[in-house]
PDB file of C-alpha atoms in Angstrom:
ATOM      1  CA  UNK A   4       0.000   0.000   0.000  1.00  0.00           C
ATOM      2  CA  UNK A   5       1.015   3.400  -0.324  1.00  0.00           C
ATOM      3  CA  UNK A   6       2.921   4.959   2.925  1.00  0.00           C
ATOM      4  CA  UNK A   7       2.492   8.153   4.174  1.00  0.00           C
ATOM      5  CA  UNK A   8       5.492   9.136   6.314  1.00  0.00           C
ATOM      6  CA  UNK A   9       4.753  11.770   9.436  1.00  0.00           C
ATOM      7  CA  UNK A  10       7.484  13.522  11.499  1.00  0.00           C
ATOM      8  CA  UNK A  11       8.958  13.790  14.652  1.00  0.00           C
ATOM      9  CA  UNK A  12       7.228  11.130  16.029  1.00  0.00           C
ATOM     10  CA  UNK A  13       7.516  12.449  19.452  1.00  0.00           C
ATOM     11  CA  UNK A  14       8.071  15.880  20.368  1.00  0.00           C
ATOM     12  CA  UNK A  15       8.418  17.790  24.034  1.00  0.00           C
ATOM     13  CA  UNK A  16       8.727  21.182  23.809  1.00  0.00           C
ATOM     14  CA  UNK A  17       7.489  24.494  26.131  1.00  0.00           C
ATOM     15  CA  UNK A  18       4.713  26.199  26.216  1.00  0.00           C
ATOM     16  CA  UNK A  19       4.235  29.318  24.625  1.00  0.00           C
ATOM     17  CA  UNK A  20       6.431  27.947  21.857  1.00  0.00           C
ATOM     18  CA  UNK A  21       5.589  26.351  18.208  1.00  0.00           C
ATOM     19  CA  UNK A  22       5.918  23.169  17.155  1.00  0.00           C
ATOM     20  CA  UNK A  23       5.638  22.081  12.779  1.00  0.00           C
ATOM     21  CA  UNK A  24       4.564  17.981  12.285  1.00  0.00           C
ATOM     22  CA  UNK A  25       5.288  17.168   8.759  1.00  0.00           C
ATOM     23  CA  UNK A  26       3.199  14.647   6.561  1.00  0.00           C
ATOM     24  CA  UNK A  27       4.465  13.126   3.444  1.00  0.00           C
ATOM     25  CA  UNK A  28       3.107  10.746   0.643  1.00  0.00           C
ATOM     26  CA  UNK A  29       6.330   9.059  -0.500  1.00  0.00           C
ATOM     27  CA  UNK A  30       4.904   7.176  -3.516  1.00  0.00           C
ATOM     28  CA  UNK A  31       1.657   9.236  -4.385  1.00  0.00           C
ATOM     29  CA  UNK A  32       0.535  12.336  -4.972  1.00  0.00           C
ATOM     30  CA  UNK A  33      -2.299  13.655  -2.317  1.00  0.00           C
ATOM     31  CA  UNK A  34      -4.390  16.220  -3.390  1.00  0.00           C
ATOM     32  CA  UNK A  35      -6.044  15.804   0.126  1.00  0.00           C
ATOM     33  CA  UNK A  36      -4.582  15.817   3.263  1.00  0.00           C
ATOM     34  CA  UNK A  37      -6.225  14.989   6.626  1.00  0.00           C
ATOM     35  CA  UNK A  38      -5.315  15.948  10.287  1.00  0.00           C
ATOM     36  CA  UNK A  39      -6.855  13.768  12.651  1.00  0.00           C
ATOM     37  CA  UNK A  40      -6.054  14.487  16.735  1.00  0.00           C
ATOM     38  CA  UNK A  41      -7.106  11.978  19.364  1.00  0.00           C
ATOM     39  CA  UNK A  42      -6.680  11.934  23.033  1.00  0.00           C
ATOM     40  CA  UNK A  43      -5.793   8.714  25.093  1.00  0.00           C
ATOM     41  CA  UNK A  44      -8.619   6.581  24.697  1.00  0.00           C
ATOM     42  CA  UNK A  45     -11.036   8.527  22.493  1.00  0.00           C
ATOM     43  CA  UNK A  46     -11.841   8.201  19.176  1.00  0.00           C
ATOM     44  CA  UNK A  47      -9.847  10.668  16.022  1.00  0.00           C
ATOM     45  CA  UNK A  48     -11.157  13.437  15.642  1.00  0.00           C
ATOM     46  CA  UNK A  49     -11.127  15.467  12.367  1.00  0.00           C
ATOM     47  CA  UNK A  50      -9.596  19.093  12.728  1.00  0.00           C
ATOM     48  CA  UNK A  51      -8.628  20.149   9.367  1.00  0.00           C
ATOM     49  CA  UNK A  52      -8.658  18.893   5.626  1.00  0.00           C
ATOM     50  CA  UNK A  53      -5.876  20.227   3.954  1.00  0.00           C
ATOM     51  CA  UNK A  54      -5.918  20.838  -0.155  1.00  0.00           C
ATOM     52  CA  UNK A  55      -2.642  21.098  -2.397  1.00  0.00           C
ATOM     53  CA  UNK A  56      -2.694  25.067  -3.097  1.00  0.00           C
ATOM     54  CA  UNK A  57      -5.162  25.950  -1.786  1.00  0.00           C
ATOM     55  CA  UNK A  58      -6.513  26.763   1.813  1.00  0.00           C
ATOM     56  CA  UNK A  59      -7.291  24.387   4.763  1.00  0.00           C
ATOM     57  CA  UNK A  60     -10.858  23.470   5.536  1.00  0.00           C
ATOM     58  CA  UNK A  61     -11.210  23.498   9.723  1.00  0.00           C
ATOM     59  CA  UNK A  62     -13.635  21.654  11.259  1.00  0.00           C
ATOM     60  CA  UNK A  63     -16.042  23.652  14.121  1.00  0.00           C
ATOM     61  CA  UNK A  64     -14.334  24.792  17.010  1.00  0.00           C
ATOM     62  CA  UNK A  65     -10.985  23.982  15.665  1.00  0.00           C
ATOM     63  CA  UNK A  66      -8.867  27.461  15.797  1.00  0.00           C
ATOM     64  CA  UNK A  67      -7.329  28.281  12.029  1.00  0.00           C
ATOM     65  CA  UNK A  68      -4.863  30.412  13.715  1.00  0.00           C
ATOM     66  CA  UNK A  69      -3.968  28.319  16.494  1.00  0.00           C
ATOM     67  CA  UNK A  70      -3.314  25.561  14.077  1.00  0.00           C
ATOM     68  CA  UNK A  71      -1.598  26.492  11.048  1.00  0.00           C
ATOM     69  CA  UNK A  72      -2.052  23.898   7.873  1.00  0.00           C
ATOM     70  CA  UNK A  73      -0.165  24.219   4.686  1.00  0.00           C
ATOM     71  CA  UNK A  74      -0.242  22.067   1.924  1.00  0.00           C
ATOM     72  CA  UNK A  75       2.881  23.520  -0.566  1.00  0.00           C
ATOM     73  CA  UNK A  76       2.766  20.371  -2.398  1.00  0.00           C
ATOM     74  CA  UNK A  77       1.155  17.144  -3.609  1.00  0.00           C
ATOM     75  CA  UNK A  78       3.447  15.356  -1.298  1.00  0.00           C
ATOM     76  CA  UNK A  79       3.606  17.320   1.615  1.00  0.00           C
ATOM     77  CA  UNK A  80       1.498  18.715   4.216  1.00  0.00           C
ATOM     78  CA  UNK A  81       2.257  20.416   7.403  1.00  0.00           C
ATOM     79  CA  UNK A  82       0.435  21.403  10.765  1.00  0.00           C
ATOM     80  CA  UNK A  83       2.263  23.840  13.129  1.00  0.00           C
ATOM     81  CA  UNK A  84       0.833  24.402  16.643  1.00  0.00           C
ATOM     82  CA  UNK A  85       1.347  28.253  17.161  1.00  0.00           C
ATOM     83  CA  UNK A  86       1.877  28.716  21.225  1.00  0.00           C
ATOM     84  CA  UNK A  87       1.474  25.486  22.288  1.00  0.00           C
ATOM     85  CA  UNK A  88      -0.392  25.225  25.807  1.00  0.00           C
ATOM     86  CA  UNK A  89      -0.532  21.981  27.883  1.00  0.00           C
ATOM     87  CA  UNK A  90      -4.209  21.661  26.863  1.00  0.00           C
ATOM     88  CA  UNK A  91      -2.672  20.997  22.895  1.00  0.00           C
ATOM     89  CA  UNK A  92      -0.749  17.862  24.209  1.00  0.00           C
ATOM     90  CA  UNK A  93      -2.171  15.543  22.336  1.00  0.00           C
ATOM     91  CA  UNK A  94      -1.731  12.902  19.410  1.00  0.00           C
ATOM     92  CA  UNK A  95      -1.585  14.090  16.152  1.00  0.00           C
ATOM     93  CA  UNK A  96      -2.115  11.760  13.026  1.00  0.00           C
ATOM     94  CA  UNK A  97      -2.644  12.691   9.638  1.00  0.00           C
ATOM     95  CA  UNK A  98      -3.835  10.929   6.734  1.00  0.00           C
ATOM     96  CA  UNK A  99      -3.458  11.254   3.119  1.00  0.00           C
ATOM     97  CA  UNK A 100      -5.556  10.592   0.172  1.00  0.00           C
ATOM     98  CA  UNK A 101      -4.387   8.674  -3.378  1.00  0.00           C
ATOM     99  CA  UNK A 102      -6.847   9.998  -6.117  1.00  0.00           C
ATOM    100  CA  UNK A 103      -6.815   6.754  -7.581  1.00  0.00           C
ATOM    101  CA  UNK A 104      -7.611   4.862  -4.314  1.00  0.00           C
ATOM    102  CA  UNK A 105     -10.758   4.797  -2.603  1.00  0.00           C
ATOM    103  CA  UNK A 106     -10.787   1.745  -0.568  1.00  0.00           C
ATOM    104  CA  UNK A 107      -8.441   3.213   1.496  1.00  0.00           C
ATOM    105  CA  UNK A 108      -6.992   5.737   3.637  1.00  0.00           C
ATOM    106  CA  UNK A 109      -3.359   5.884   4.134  1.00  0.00           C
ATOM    107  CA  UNK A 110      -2.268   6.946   7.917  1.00  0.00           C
ATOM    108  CA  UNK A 111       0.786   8.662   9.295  1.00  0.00           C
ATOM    109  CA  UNK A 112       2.511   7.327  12.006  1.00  0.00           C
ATOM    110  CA  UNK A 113       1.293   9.926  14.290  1.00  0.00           C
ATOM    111  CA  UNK A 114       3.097  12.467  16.523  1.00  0.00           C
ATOM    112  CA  UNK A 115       2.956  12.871  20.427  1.00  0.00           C
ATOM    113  CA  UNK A 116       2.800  15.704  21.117  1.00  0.00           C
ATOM    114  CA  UNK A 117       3.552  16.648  24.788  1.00  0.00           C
ATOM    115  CA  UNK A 118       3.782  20.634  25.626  1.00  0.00           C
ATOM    116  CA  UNK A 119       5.531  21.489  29.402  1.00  0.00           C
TER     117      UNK A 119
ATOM    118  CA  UNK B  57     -25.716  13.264  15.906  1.00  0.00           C
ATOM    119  CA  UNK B  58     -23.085  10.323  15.790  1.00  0.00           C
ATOM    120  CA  UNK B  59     -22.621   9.178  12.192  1.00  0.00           C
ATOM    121  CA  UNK B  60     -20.688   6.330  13.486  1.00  0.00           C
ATOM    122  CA  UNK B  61     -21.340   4.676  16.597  1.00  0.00           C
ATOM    123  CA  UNK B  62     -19.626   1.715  18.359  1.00  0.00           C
ATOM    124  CA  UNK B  63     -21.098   0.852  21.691  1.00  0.00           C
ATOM    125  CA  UNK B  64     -18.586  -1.717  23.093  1.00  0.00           C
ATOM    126  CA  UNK B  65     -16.294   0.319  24.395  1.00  0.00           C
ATOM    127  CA  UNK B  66     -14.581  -3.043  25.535  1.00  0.00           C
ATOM    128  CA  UNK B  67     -14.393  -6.528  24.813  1.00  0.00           C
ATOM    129  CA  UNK B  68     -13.015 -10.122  25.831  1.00  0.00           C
ATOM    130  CA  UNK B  69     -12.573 -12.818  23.653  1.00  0.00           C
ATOM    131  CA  UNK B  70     -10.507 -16.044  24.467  1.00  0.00           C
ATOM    132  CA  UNK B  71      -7.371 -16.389  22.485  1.00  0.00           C
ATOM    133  CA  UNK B  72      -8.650 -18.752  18.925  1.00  0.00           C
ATOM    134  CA  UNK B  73     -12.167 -17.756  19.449  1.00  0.00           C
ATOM    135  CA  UNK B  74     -14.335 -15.419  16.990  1.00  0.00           C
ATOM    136  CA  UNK B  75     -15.177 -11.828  18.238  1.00  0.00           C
ATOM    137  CA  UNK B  76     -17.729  -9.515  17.008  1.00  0.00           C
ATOM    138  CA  UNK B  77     -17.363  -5.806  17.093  1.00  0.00           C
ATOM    139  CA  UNK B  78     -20.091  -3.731  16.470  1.00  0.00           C
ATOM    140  CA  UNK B  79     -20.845  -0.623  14.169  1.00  0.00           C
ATOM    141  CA  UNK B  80     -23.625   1.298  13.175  1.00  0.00           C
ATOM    142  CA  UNK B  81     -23.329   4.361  10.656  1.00  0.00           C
ATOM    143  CA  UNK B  82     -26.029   7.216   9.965  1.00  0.00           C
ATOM    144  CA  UNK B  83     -25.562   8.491   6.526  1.00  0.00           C
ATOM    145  CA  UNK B  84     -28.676   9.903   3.742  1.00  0.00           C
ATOM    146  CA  UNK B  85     -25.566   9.839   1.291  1.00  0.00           C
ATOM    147  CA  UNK B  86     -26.466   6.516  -1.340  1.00  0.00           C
ATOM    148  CA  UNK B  87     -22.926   6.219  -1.494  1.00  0.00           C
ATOM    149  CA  UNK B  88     -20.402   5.663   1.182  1.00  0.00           C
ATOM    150  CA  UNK B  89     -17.332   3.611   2.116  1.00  0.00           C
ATOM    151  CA  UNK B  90     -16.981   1.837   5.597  1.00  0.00           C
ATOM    152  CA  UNK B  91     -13.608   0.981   7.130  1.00  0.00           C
ATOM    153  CA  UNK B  92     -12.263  -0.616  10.137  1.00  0.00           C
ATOM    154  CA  UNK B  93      -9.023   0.176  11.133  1.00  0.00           C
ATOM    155  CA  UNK B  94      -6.455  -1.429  13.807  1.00  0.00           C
ATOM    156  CA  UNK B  95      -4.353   0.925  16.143  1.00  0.00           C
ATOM    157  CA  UNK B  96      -2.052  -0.965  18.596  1.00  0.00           C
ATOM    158  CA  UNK B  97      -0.670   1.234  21.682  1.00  0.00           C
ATOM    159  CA  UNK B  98       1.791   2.772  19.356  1.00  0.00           C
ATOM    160  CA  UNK B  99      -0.791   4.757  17.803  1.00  0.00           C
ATOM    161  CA  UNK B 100      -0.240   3.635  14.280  1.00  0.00           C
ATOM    162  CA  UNK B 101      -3.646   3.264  11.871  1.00  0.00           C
ATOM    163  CA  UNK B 102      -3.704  -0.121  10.146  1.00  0.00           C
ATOM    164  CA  UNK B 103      -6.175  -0.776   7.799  1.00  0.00           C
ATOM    165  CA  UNK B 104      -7.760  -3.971   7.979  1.00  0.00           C
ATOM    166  CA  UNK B 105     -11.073  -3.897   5.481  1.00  0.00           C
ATOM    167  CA  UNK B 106     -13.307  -2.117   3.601  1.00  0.00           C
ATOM    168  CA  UNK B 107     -16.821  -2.247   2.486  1.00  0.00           C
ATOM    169  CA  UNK B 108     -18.764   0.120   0.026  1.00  0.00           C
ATOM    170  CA  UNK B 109     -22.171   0.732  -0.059  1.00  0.00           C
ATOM    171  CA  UNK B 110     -22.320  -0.770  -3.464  1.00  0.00           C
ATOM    172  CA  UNK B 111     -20.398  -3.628  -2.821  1.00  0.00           C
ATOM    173  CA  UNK B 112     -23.229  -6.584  -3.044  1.00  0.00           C
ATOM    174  CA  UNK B 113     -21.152  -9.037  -1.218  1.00  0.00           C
ATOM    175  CA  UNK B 114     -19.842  -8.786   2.568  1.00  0.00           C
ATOM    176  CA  UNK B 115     -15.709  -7.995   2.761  1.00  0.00           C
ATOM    177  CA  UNK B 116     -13.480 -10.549   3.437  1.00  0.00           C
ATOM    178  CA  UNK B 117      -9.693  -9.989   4.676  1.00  0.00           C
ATOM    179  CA  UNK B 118      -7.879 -13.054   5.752  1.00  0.00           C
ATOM    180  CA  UNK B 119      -9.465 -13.470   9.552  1.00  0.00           C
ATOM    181  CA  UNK B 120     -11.159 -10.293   9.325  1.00  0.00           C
ATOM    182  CA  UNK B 121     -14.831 -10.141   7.893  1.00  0.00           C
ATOM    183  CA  UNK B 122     -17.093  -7.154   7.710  1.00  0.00           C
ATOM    184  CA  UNK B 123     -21.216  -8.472   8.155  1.00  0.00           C
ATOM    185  CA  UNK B 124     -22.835  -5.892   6.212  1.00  0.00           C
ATOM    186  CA  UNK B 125     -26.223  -5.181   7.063  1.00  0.00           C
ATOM    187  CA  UNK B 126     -26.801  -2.082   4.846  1.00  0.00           C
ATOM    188  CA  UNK B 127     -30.963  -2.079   5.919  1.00  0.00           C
ATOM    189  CA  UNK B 128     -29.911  -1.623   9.323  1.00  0.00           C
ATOM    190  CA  UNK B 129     -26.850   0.364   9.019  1.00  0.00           C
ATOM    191  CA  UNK B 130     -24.630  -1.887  10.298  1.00  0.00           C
ATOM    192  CA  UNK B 131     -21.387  -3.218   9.778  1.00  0.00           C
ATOM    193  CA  UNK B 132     -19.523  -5.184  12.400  1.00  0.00           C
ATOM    194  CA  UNK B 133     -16.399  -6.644  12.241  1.00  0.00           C
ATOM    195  CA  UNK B 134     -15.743 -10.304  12.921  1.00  0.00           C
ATOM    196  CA  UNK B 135     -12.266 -11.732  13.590  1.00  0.00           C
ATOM    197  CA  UNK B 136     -11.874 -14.849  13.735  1.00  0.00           C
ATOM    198  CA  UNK B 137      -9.487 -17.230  15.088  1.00  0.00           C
ATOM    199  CA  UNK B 138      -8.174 -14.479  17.558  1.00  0.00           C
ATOM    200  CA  UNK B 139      -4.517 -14.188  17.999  1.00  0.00           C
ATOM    201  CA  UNK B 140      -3.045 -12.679  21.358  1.00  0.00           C
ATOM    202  CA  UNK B 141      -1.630  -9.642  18.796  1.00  0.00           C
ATOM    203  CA  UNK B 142      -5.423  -8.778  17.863  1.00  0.00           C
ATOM    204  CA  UNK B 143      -5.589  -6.999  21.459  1.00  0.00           C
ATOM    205  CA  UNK B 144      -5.941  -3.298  20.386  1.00  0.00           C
ATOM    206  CA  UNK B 145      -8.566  -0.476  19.593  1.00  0.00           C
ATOM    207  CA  UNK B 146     -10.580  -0.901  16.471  1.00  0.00           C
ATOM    208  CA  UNK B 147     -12.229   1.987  14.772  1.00  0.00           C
ATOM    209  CA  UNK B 148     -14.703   2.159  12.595  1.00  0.00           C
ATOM    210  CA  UNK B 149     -15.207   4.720  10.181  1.00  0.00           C
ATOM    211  CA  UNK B 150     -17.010   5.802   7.276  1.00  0.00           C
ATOM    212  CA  UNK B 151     -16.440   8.386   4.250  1.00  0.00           C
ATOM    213  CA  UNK B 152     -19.517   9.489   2.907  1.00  0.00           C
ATOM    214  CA  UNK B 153     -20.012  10.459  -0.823  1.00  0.00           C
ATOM    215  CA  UNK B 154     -17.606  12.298  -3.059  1.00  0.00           C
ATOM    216  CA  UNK B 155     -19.053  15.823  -2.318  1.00  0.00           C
ATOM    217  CA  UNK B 156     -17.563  15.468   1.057  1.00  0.00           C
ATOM    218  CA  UNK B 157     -14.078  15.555   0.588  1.00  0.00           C
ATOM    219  CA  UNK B 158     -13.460  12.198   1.073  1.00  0.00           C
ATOM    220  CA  UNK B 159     -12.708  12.517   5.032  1.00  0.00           C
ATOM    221  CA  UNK B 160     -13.407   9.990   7.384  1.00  0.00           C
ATOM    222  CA  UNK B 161     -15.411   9.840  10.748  1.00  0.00           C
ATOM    223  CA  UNK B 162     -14.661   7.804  13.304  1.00  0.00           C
ATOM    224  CA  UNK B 163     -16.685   5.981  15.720  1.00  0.00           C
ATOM    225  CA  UNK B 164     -15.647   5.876  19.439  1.00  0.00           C
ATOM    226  CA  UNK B 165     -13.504   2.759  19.310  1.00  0.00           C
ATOM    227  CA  UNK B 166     -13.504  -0.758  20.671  1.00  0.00           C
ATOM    228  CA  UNK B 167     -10.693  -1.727  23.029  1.00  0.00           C
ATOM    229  CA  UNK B 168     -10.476  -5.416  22.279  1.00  0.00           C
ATOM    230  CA  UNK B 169      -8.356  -7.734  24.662  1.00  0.00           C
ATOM    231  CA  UNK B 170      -7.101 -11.531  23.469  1.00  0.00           C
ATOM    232  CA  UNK B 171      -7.200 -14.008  26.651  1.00  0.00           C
ATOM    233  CA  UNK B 172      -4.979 -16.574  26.319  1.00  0.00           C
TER     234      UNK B 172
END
C-alpha cells in the first residue's frame, strides 16, 4: 500500500512555543490531506482537511490560527501548533488521500505531542 | 448526531475464538465507504477492510470479515481465530459520498483484549 510518512514522532517542547509535524506521501501524490487528533482513549477526531494550493478546511471549534495547515505540495502537508499550551498535548495523526484509491486511507505514524 | 457509533467500548474474547465488534453508521448519502481500522498502543492506523455501499457481497480480509447489514446500518467486524496480537482499539469509520471531501469519521472505538 502506499505509505504516508509523518514527522517527529515524538516531540516535548514548552509552552508558549511552536511546534511544525510534517506529513508526506512518498509514492503518491495527495491532493487531500487529513489531520486527525485523538486523546488517550477517544476516538480521532477530524480538525482540518488540507488541499494542495489551496486553503485548509477546519472543522467547528478547531482554531485556524492556532493551528496552522499548509499544503505547498502534492506530497507534503504540514500542521504547526502556534503557542502550544498543555491543553494541545495531544496525538496528532494525519492521513493522506491517493486519487486513484478509494478503498483506502493511508495513515501517518502519528506524533505525540507533549507541551511542558 | 453520531454518524458512526460503536457501543462496546470493551471486549473479551478467548485467544482462537471469533469476536464480534459492532458498528452502526447514519448516513442519507447513497454512497459511502466503511472501514475498520487497527491501532495498537503505538498509535499507528492499520487498515484492515473495507466495504462500500455498493459492494453486493460482505468484505473478506484473511481473519477479518465485515457483516454488512446495509438495511440496518450496520457493519460489524468479525475476527476470527483471535490471535493474542489482535488486542488493540478498532475503529470504525465511514467516508460518505464524493461531495464530502473524502474525510473519514470515526466511531468511538472498541478496546479489544485476546485471553490466552
Amino acid at each position: 500500500g502506499a505509505v504516508v510518512s509523518q514527522h517527529p514522532s515524538r516531540v516535548i517542547c514548552k509552552s508558549g512555543t511552536s511546534v511544525k509535524i510534517e506529513c508526506r506521501s512518498l509514492d503518491f501524490q495527495a491532493t487531500t490531506m487529513f489531520w486527525y487528533r485523538q486523546f488517550p482513549k477517544q476516538s480521532l477526531m477530524l480538525m482540518a482537511t488540507s488541499n494542495e494550493g489551496s486553503k485548509a478546511t477546519y472543522e467547528q471549534g478547531v482554531e485556524k490560527d492556532k493551528f496552522l495547515i499548509n499544503h505547498a505540495s502534492l506530497t507534503l502537508s504540514t500542521l504547526t501548533v502556534t503557542s502550544a499550551h498543555p491543553e494541545d498535548s495531544s496525538f496528532y495523526i494525519c492521513s493522506a488521500r491517493a486519487a486513484t484509491v478509494n478503498t483506502e486511507a493511508f495513515f501517518g505514524q502519528g506524533t505525540r505531542l507533549t507541551v511542558v | 448526531a453520531q454518524k458512526i457509533t460503536q457501543t462496546q467500548p470493551g471486549m473479551f474474547v478467548q485467544e482462537k475464538e471469533a469476536v464480534t465488534l459492532d458498528c452502526t453508521y447514519d448516513t442519507s448519502d447513497p454512497s459511502y465507504g466503511l472501514f475498520w481500522y487497527k491501532q495498537p498502543s503505538s498509535g499507528e492506523m492499520i487498515f484492515l477492510i473495507y466495504q462500500g455501499s455498493y459492494d453486493q457481497q460482505n468484505a473478506t480480509e484473511g481473519r477479518y470479515s465485515l457483516n454488512f447489514q446495509k438495511a440496518r446500518k450496520s457493519a460489524n467486524l468479525v475476527i476470527s481465530a483471535s490471535q493474542l496480537g489482535d488486542s488493540a482499539m478498532y475503529f470504525c469509520a465511514m467516508r460518505e459520498g464524493i461531495n464530502q471531501g473524502g474525510k473519514l469519521i470515526f466511531g468511538q472505538g472498541t478496546e479489544l483484549s485476546v485471553k490466552p
